[in-house]
């Protein structure tokens, strides 16, 4: 996850952006985004409980 200026976001290749999260403030000049990793070896697997998984799903929605 990364916070980027909206003007810079327009210049980024859309292929590396997985999700752009909605802004919490009306006149925000930045956006929170989820990007793909730079290399395949940067991709990590994490293990989590079912409860945490459900809580994260609620938060994302």
Short mmCIF file of C-alpha atoms in Angstrom, two decimals:
data_model
loop_
_atom_site.label_atom_id
_atom_site.label_comp_id
_atom_site.label_asym_id
_atom_site.label_seq_id
_atom_site.Cartn_x
_atom_site.Cartn_y
_atom_site.Cartn_z
CA UNK A 1 0.00 0.00 0.00
CA UNK A 2 1.17 3.49 -0.75
CA UNK A 3 -0.18 7.02 -0.50
CA UNK A 4 0.45 9.03 -3.68
CA UNK A 5 -0.44 12.49 -4.95
CA UNK A 6 -3.39 12.39 -7.33
CA UNK A 7 -1.43 14.28 -9.99
CA UNK A 8 1.27 11.58 -9.88
CA UNK A 9 -1.38 8.84 -9.96
CA UNK A 10 -2.48 10.03 -13.40
CA UNK A 11 1.05 9.41 -14.71
CA UNK A 12 1.42 5.85 -13.34
CA UNK A 13 0.87 2.79 -15.52
CA UNK A 14 -2.58 1.38 -14.60
CA UNK A 15 -1.24 -2.18 -14.90
CA UNK A 16 0.65 -1.98 -11.60
CA UNK A 17 -2.27 -0.56 -9.58
CA UNK A 18 -4.51 -3.20 -8.05
CA UNK A 19 -6.94 -0.94 -6.17
CA UNK A 20 -7.46 2.77 -5.51
CA UNK A 21 -9.21 3.24 -2.18
CA UNK A 22 -11.93 5.89 -1.82
CA UNK A 23 -10.94 9.21 -0.26
CA UNK A 24 -12.02 9.97 3.29
CA UNK A 25 -11.76 13.74 2.78
CA UNK A 26 -13.52 15.65 0.02
CA UNK A 27 -10.61 17.81 -1.13
CA UNK A 28 -7.82 15.31 -0.55
CA UNK A 29 -4.79 15.77 -2.79
CA UNK A 30 -3.60 12.18 -2.22
CA UNK A 31 -5.02 8.69 -2.67
CA UNK A 32 -4.26 5.41 -0.94
CA UNK A 33 -3.47 2.70 -3.49
CA UNK A 34 -2.58 -0.96 -3.51
CA UNK A 35 0.16 -1.72 -6.03
CA UNK A 36 1.61 -4.94 -7.33
CA UNK A 37 5.12 -5.84 -6.20
CA UNK A 38 8.16 -4.80 -8.23
CA UNK A 39 9.49 -8.35 -8.60
CA UNK A 40 8.08 -11.85 -8.13
CA UNK A 41 10.43 -12.46 -5.20
CA UNK A 42 8.88 -9.46 -3.41
CA UNK A 43 5.55 -11.26 -3.19
CA UNK A 44 5.08 -12.73 0.31
CA UNK A 45 2.59 -15.24 1.64
CA UNK A 46 1.15 -14.48 5.04
CA UNK A 47 -0.97 -16.72 7.21
CA UNK A 48 -3.97 -15.40 9.13
CA UNK A 49 -6.85 -16.68 11.18
CA UNK A 50 -10.39 -16.94 9.78
CA UNK A 51 -11.51 -14.18 12.13
CA UNK A 52 -8.85 -11.80 10.84
CA UNK A 53 -9.73 -12.67 7.24
CA UNK A 54 -13.41 -11.83 7.84
CA UNK A 55 -12.51 -8.59 9.63
CA UNK A 56 -10.29 -7.51 6.71
CA UNK A 57 -13.07 -8.29 4.21
CA UNK A 58 -15.48 -6.08 6.20
CA UNK A 59 -12.92 -3.28 6.35
CA UNK A 60 -12.25 -3.42 2.60
CA UNK A 61 -15.96 -3.27 1.76
#
